[in-house]
Amino acid sequence: MEDGNWTREAYPIPVIGVKGFCDIEVQPDHISVSTKLKRSTALNYSFVKFAEYDFEAYGVEDYLADFYHPGQTIEELKENIRACQEQEIGFSFSFPFDVNGQRMYEFVKLLRREGFYY
């Protein structure tokens, strides 16, 4: 922020696209996986299979709309989704920088089985 105004800065990061399912972003200190669910699917989904993962949920059209972050409950996530007009909900899952390839592969397969897409 500069003089009370946002300034755009570019920090290019490597991104691996897994066609149709997610983007895997290599951040300086962690790996993130970005994906989406339809609003109606997210409202009916239990998220039990993702309880062990750190993730955030946000708007796809309004990516500044924050629906969920670690520390909130799934019920709060659903309340926030119900209160929005977004048709798709974005999710960003965070992994340690040294996560192994097999774990990432299994995670992407889980996303596919559970109806996530990109």
Coordinates of C-alpha atoms in Angstrom, one line a residue:
M1 CA 0.0 0.0 0.0
E2 CA 1.3 3.4 -1.0
D3 CA -0.2 6.7 0.3
G4 CA -3.4 4.8 1.3
N5 CA -3.7 3.2 -2.2
W6 CA -3.0 -0.3 -3.3
T7 CA -0.1 -0.8 -5.7
R8 CA 0.3 -3.7 -8.0
E9 CA 3.5 -5.7 -7.7
A10 CA 4.4 -8.7 -9.7
Y11 CA 6.1 -11.8 -8.1
P12 CA 6.1 -14.5 -10.7
I13 CA 5.9 -18.0 -9.3
P14 CA 6.1 -21.3 -11.1
V15 CA 2.6 -22.8 -11.7
I16 CA 1.9 -26.4 -12.8
G17 CA -1.5 -26.7 -14.4
V18 CA -3.3 -30.1 -13.9
K19 CA -5.8 -29.7 -16.8
G20 CA -9.3 -29.6 -15.5
F21 CA -8.6 -30.1 -11.8
C22 CA -6.2 -27.6 -10.3
D23 CA -3.2 -25.4 -10.5
I24 CA -0.1 -26.2 -8.3
E25 CA 1.7 -23.0 -7.4
V26 CA 5.3 -23.2 -6.1
Q27 CA 5.5 -20.4 -3.5
P28 CA 8.8 -19.3 -1.9
D29 CA 7.9 -21.0 1.4
H30 CA 5.1 -23.5 0.6
I31 CA 3.2 -25.2 -2.2
S32 CA -0.4 -24.3 -2.8
V33 CA -3.1 -26.0 -4.9
S34 CA -5.9 -23.9 -6.3
T35 CA -9.2 -25.4 -7.4
K36 CA -12.9 -24.7 -7.5
L37 CA -16.3 -26.1 -6.6
K38 CA -19.7 -25.0 -7.8
R39 CA -21.5 -23.0 -5.2
S40 CA -24.3 -25.6 -4.8
T41 CA -21.8 -28.4 -4.5
A42 CA -19.8 -26.5 -1.8
L43 CA -23.0 -25.9 0.2
N44 CA -23.9 -29.6 0.2
Y45 CA -20.3 -30.9 0.7
S46 CA -19.2 -32.1 4.2
F47 CA -15.4 -31.3 3.7
V48 CA -14.6 -34.2 6.1
K49 CA -12.1 -35.6 3.7
F50 CA -10.2 -32.3 3.8
A51 CA -10.2 -31.9 7.6
E52 CA -6.4 -32.6 7.8
Y53 CA -5.5 -30.0 5.2
D54 CA -5.0 -26.3 5.6
F55 CA -7.1 -24.4 3.1
E56 CA -8.8 -21.1 2.3
A57 CA -12.0 -20.5 0.4
Y58 CA -12.7 -17.3 -1.6
G59 CA -14.8 -15.9 -4.4
V60 CA -13.9 -16.7 -8.0
E61 CA -15.4 -13.5 -9.4
D62 CA -14.5 -11.4 -6.4
Y63 CA -11.3 -13.1 -5.3
L64 CA -11.1 -10.7 -2.3
A65 CA -14.2 -12.2 -0.8
D66 CA -12.8 -14.4 2.0
F67 CA -15.2 -17.3 2.9
Y68 CA -12.9 -19.5 5.0
H69 CA -9.4 -19.8 6.5
P70 CA -7.9 -22.1 9.1
G71 CA -9.4 -21.5 12.5
Q72 CA -13.0 -21.1 11.2
T73 CA -15.6 -23.8 11.1
I74 CA -17.2 -25.5 8.1
E75 CA -20.5 -24.0 9.2
E76 CA -19.0 -20.5 9.0
L77 CA -17.7 -21.4 5.5
K78 CA -21.2 -22.4 4.4
E79 CA -22.8 -19.3 6.0
N80 CA -20.4 -17.1 4.1
I81 CA -21.1 -19.0 0.8
R82 CA -24.9 -18.7 1.4
A83 CA -24.5 -14.9 1.9
C84 CA -22.7 -14.4 -1.4
Q85 CA -23.7 -14.3 -5.0
E86 CA -20.7 -16.3 -6.3
Q87 CA -21.5 -19.2 -8.6
E88 CA -18.1 -20.9 -8.0
I89 CA -16.0 -21.0 -4.9
G90 CA -12.3 -21.0 -5.1
F91 CA -10.1 -23.1 -2.8
S92 CA -6.4 -22.9 -2.0
F93 CA -4.9 -25.8 -0.2
S94 CA -1.4 -25.3 1.4
F95 CA 1.4 -27.8 1.7
P96 CA 4.9 -27.6 3.2
F97 CA 7.5 -26.7 0.6
D98 CA 9.1 -30.2 1.0
V99 CA 5.9 -32.2 0.3
N100 CA 6.7 -35.2 -1.8
G101 CA 5.4 -35.8 -5.3
Q102 CA 3.4 -38.9 -4.3
R103 CA 1.4 -37.0 -1.7
M104 CA 0.6 -34.3 -4.3
Y105 CA -0.4 -36.9 -6.8
E106 CA -2.8 -38.5 -4.3
F107 CA -4.2 -35.2 -3.3
V108 CA -5.0 -34.3 -7.0
K109 CA -6.7 -37.7 -7.3
L110 CA -8.8 -36.9 -4.2
L111 CA -9.8 -33.5 -5.7
R112 CA -10.9 -35.3 -8.9
R113 CA -12.9 -38.0 -7.0
E114 CA -14.6 -35.3 -4.9
G115 CA -15.8 -33.2 -7.9
F116 CA -13.3 -30.3 -7.7
Y117 CA -12.3 -28.7 -11.0
Y118 CA -10.4 -25.8 -12.5

